[in-house]
mmCIF file with all atom_site columns, C-alpha atoms in Angstrom:
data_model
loop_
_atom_site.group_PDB
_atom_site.id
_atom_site.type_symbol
_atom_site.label_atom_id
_atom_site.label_alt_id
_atom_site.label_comp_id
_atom_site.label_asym_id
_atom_site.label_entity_id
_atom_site.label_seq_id
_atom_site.pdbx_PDB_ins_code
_atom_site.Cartn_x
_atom_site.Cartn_y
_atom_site.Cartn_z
_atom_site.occupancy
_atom_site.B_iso_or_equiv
_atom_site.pdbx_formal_charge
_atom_site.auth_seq_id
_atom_site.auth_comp_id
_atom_site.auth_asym_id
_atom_site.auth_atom_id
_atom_site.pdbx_PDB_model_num
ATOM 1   C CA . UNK A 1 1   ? -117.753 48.258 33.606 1.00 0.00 ? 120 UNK A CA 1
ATOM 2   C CA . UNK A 1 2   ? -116.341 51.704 35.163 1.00 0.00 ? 121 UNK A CA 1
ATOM 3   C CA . UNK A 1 3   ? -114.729 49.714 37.723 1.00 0.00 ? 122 UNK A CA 1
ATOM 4   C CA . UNK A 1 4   ? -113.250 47.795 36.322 1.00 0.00 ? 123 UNK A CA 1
ATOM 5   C CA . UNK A 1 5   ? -111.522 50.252 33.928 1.00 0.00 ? 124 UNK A CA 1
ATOM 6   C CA . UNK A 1 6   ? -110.694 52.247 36.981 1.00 0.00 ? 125 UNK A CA 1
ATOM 7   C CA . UNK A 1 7   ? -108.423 48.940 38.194 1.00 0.00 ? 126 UNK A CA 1
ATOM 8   C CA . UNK A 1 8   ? -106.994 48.615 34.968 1.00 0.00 ? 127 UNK A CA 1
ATOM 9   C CA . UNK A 1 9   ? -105.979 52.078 34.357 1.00 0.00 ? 128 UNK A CA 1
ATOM 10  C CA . UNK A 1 10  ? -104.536 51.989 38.164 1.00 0.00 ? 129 UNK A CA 1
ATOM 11  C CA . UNK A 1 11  ? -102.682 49.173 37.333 1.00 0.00 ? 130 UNK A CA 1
ATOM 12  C CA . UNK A 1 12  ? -101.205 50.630 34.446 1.00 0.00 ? 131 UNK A CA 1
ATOM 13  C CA . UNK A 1 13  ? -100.325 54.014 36.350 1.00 0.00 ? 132 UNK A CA 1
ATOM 14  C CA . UNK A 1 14  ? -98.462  51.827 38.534 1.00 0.00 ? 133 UNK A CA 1
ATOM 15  C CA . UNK A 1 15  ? -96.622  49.939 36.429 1.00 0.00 ? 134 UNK A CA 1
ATOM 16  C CA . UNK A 1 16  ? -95.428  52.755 34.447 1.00 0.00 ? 135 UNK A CA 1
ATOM 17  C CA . UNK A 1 17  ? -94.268  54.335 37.681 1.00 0.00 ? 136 UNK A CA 1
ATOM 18  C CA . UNK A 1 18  ? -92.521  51.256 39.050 1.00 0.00 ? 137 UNK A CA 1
ATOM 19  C CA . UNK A 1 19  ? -90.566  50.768 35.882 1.00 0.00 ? 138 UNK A CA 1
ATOM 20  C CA . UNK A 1 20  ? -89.525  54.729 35.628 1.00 0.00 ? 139 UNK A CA 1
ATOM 21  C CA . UNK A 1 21  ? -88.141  54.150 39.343 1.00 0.00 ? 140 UNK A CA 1
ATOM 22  C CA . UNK A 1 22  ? -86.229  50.936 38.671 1.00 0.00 ? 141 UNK A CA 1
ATOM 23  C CA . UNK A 1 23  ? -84.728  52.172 35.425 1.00 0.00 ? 142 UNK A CA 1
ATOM 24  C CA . UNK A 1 24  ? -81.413  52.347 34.500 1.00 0.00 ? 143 UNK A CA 1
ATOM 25  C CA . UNK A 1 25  ? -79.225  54.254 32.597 1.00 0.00 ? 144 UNK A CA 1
ATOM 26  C CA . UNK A 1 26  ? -75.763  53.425 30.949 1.00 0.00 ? 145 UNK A CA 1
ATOM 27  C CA . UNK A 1 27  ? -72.852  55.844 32.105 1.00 0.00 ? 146 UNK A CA 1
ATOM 28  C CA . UNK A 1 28  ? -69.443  55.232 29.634 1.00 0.00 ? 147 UNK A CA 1
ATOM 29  C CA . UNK A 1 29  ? -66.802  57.105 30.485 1.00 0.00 ? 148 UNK A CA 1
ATOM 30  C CA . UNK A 1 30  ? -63.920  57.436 28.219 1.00 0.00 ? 149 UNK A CA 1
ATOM 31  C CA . UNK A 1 31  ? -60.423  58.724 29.581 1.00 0.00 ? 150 UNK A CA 1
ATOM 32  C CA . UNK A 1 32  ? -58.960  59.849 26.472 1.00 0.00 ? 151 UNK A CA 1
ATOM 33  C CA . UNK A 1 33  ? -54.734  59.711 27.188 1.00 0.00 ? 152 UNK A CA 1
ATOM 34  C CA . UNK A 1 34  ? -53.189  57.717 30.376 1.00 0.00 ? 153 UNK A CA 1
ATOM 35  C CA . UNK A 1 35  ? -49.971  58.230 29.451 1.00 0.00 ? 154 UNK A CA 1
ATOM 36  C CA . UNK A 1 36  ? -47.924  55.924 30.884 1.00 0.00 ? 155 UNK A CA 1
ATOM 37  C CA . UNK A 1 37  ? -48.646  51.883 32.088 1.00 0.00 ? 156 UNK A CA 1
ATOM 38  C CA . UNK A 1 38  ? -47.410  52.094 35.884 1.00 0.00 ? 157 UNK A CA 1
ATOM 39  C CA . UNK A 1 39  ? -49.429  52.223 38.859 1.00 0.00 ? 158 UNK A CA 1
ATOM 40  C CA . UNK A 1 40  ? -53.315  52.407 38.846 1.00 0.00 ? 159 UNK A CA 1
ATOM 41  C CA . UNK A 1 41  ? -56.133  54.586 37.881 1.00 0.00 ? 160 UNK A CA 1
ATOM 42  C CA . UNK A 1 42  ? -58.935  55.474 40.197 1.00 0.00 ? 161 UNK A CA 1
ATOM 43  C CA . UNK A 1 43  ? -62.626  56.931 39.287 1.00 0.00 ? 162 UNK A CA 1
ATOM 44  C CA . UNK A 1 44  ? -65.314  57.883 41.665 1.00 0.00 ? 163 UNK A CA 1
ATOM 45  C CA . UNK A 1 45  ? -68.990  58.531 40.183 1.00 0.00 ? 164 UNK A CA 1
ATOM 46  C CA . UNK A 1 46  ? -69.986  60.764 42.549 1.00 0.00 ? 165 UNK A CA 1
ATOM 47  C CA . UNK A 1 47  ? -74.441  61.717 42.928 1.00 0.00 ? 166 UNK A CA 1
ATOM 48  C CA . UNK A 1 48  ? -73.935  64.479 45.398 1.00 0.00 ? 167 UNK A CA 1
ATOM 49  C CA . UNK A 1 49  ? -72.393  67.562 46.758 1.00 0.00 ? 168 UNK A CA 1
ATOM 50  C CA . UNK A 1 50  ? -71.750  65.508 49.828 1.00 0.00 ? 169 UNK A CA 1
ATOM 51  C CA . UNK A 1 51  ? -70.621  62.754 48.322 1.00 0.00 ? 170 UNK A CA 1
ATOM 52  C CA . UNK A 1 52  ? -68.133  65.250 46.028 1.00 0.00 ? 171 UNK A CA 1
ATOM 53  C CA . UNK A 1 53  ? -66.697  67.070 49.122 1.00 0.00 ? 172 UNK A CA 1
ATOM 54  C CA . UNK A 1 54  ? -65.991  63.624 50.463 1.00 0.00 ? 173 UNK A CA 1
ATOM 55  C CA . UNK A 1 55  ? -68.577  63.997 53.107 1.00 0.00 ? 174 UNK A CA 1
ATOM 56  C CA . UNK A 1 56  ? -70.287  60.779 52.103 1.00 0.00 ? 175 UNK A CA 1
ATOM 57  C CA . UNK A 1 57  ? -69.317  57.507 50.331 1.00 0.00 ? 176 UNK A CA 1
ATOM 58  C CA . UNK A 1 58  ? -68.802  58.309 46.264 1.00 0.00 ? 177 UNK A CA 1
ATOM 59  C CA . UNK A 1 59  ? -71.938  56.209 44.651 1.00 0.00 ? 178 UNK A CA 1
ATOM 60  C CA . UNK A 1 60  ? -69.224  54.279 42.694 1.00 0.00 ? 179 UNK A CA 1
ATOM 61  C CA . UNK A 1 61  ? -65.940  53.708 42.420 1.00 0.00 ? 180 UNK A CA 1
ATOM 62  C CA . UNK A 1 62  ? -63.386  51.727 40.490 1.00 0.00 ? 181 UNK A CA 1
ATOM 63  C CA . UNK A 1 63  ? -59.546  51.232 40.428 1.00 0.00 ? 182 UNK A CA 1
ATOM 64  C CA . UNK A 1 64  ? -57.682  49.539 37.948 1.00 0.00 ? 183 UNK A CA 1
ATOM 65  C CA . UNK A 1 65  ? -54.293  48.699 36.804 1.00 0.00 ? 184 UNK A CA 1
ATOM 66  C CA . UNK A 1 66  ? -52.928  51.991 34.082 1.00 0.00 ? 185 UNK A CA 1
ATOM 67  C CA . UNK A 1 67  ? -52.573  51.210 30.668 1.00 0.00 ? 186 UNK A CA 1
ATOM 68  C CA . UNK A 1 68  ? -50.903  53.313 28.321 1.00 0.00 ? 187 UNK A CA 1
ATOM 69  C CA . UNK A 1 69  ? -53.467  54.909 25.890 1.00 0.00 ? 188 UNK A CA 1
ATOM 70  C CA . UNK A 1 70  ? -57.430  55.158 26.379 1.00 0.00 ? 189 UNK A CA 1
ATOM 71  C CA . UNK A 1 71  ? -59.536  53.220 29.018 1.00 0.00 ? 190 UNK A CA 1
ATOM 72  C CA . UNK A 1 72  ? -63.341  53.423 29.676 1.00 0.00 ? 191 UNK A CA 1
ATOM 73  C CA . UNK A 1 73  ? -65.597  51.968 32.272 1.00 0.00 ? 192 UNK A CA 1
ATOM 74  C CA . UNK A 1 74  ? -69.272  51.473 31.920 1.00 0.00 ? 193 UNK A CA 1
ATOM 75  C CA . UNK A 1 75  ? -71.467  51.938 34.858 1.00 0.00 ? 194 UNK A CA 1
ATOM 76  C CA . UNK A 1 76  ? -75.350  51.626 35.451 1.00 0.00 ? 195 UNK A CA 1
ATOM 77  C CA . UNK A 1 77  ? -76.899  54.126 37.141 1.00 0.00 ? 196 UNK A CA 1
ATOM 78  C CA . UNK A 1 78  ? -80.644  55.482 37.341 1.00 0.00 ? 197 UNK A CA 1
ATOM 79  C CA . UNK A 1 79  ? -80.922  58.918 35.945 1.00 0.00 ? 198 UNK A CA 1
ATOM 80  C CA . UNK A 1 80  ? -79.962  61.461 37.699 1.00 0.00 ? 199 UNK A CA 1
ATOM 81  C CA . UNK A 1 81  ? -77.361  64.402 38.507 1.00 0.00 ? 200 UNK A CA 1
ATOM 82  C CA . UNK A 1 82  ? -73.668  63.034 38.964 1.00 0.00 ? 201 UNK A CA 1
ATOM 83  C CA . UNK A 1 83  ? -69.759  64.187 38.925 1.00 0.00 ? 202 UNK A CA 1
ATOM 84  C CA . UNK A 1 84  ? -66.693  62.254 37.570 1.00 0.00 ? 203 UNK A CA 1
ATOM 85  C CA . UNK A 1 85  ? -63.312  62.626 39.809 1.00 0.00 ? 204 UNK A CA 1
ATOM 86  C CA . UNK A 1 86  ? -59.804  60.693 37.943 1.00 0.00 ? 205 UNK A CA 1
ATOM 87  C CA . UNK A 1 87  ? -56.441  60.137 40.063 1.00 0.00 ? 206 UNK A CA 1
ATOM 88  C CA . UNK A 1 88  ? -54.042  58.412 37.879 1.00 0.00 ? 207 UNK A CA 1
ATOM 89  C CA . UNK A 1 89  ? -51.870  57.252 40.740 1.00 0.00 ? 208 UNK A CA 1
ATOM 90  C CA . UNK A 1 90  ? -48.795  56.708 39.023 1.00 0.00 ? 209 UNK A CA 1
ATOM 91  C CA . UNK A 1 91  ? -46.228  55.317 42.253 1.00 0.00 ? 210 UNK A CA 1
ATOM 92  C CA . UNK A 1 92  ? -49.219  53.663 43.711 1.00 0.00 ? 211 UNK A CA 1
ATOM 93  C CA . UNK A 1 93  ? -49.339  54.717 47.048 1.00 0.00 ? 212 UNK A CA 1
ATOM 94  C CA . UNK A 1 94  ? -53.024  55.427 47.403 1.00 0.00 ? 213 UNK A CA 1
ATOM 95  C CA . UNK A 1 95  ? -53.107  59.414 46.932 1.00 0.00 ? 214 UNK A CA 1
ATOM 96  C CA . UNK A 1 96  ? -52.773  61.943 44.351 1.00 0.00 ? 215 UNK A CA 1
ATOM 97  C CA . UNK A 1 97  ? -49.269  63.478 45.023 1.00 0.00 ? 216 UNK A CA 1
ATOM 98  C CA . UNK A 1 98  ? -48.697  66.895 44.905 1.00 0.00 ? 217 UNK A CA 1
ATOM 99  C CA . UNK A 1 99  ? -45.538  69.457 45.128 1.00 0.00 ? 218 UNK A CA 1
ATOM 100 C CA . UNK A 1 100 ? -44.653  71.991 47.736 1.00 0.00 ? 219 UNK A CA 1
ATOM 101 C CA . UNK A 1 101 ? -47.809  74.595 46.690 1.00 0.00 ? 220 UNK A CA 1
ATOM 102 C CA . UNK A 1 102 ? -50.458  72.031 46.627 1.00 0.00 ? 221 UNK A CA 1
ATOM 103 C CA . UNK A 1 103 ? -50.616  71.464 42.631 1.00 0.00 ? 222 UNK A CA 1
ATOM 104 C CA . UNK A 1 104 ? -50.679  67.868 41.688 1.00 0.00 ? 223 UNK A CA 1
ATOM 105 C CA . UNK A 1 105 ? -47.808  66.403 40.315 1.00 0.00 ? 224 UNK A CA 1
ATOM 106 C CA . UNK A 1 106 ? -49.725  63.042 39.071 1.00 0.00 ? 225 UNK A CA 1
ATOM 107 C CA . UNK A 1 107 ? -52.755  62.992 36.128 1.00 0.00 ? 226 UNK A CA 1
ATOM 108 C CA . UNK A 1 108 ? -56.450  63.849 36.971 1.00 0.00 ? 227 UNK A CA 1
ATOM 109 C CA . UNK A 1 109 ? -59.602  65.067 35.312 1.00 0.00 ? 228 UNK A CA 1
ATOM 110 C CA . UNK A 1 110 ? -62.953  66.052 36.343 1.00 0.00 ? 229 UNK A CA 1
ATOM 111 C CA . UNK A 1 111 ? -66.353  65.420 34.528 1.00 0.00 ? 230 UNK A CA 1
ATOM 112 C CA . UNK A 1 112 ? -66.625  67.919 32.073 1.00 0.00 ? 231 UNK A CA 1
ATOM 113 C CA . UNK A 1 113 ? -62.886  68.180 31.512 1.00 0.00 ? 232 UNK A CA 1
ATOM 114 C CA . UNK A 1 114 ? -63.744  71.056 34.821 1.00 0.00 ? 233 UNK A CA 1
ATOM 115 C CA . UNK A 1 115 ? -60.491  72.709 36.114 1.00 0.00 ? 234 UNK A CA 1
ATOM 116 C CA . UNK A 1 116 ? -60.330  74.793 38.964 1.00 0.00 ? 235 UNK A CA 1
ATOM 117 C CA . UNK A 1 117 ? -58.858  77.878 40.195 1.00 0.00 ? 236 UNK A CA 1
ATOM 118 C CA . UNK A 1 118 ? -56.687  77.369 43.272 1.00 0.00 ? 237 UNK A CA 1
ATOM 119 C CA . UNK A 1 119 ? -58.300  73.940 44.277 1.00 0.00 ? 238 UNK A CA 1
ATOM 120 C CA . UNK A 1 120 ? -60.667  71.661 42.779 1.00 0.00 ? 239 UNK A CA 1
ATOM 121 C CA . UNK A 1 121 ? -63.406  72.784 40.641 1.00 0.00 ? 240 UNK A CA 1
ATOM 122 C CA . UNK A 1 122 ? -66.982  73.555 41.969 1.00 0.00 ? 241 UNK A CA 1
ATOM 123 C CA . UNK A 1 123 ? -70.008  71.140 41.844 1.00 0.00 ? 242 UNK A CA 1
ATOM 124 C CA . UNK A 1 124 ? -71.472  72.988 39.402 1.00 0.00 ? 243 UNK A CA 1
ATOM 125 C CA . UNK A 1 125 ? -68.118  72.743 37.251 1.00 0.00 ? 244 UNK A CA 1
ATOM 126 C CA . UNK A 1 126 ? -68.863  69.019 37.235 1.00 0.00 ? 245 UNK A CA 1
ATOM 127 C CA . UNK A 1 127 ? -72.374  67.765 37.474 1.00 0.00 ? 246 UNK A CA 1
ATOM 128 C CA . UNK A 1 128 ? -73.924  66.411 34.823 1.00 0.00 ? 247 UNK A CA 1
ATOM 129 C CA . UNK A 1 129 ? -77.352  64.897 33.909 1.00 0.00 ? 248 UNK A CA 1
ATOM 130 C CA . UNK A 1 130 ? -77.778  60.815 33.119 1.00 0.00 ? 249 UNK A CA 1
ATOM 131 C CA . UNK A 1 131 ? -80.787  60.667 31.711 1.00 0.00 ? 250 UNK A CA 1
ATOM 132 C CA . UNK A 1 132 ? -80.831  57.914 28.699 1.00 0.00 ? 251 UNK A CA 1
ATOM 133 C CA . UNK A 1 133 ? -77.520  56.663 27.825 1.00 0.00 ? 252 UNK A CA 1
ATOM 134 C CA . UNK A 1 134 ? -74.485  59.055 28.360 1.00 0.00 ? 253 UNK A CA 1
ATOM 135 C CA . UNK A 1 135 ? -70.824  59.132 27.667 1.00 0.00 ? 254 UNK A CA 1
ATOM 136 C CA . UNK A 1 136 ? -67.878  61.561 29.357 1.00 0.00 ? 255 UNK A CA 1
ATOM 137 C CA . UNK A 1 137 ? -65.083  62.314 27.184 1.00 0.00 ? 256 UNK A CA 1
ATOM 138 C CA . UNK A 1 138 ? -61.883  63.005 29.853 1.00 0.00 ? 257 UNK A CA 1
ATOM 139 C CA . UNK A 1 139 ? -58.877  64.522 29.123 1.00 0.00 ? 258 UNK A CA 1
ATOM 140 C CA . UNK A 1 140 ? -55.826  64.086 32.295 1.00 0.00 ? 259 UNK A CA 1
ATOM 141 C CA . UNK A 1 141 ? -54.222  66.800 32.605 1.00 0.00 ? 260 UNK A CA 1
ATOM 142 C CA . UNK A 1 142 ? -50.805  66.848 33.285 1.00 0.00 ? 261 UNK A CA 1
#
């Protein structure tokens, strides 16, 4: 009788941990105010430090054609720590322009609505937690 409460309690255990390490989470991400309808906007869901100093491939990544006003994506992931980078790439050549100092001169936004000082923000600026169903509300600046 012991035993074989000792299977079915193991077989529980493990069930309970296979379905906490296939879970999945819902990411939404809502960019709040593309201003303008030209060229495309591109969004990298990013699960590392490697992955944000573009050291590694981002986890995810989407492009789509700009449309004036809000746009959202939805993207599963399992839980975990991630980063949001934006490029609104307005002339569509594939990079985020910038003028003669460096500063860019087309839309972008960080997780967090992050800005940073003389370059991009830090990791810590920009990591959040999905744990359960999440939503980041970005602003573009420029």
């Amino acid at each position: 009788m012991a035993r074989k409460f000792l299977i079915a309690l193991t077989v529980v255990v493990w069930t309970l941990a296979l379905t906490e390490m296939t879970r999945a989470d819902t990411l939404t991400i809502h960019i709040e105010d593309v201003h303008v309808a030209e060229g495309t906007l591109m969004l990298q869901v990013m699960g590392s430090t490697a992955e944000f100093a573009d050291e590694a491939p981002a986890t995810a990544a989407f492009q789509q054609k700009a449309q004036k006003g809000p746009m959202s994506y939805t993207v599963t992931l399992p839980p975990g720590t991630y980063a949001l980078r934006v490029m609104h790439d307005v002339n569509d050549n594939g990079k985020l322009d910038a003028n003669f100092v460096g500063i860019p001169s087309e839309p972008w936004a960080f997780s967090n609505n992050a800005t940073g000082n003389f370059g991009p923000p830090e990791w810590s600026d920009v990591q959040f937690i999905v744990d359960g169903d999440t939503t980041q509300q970005l602003k573009l600046n420029k």
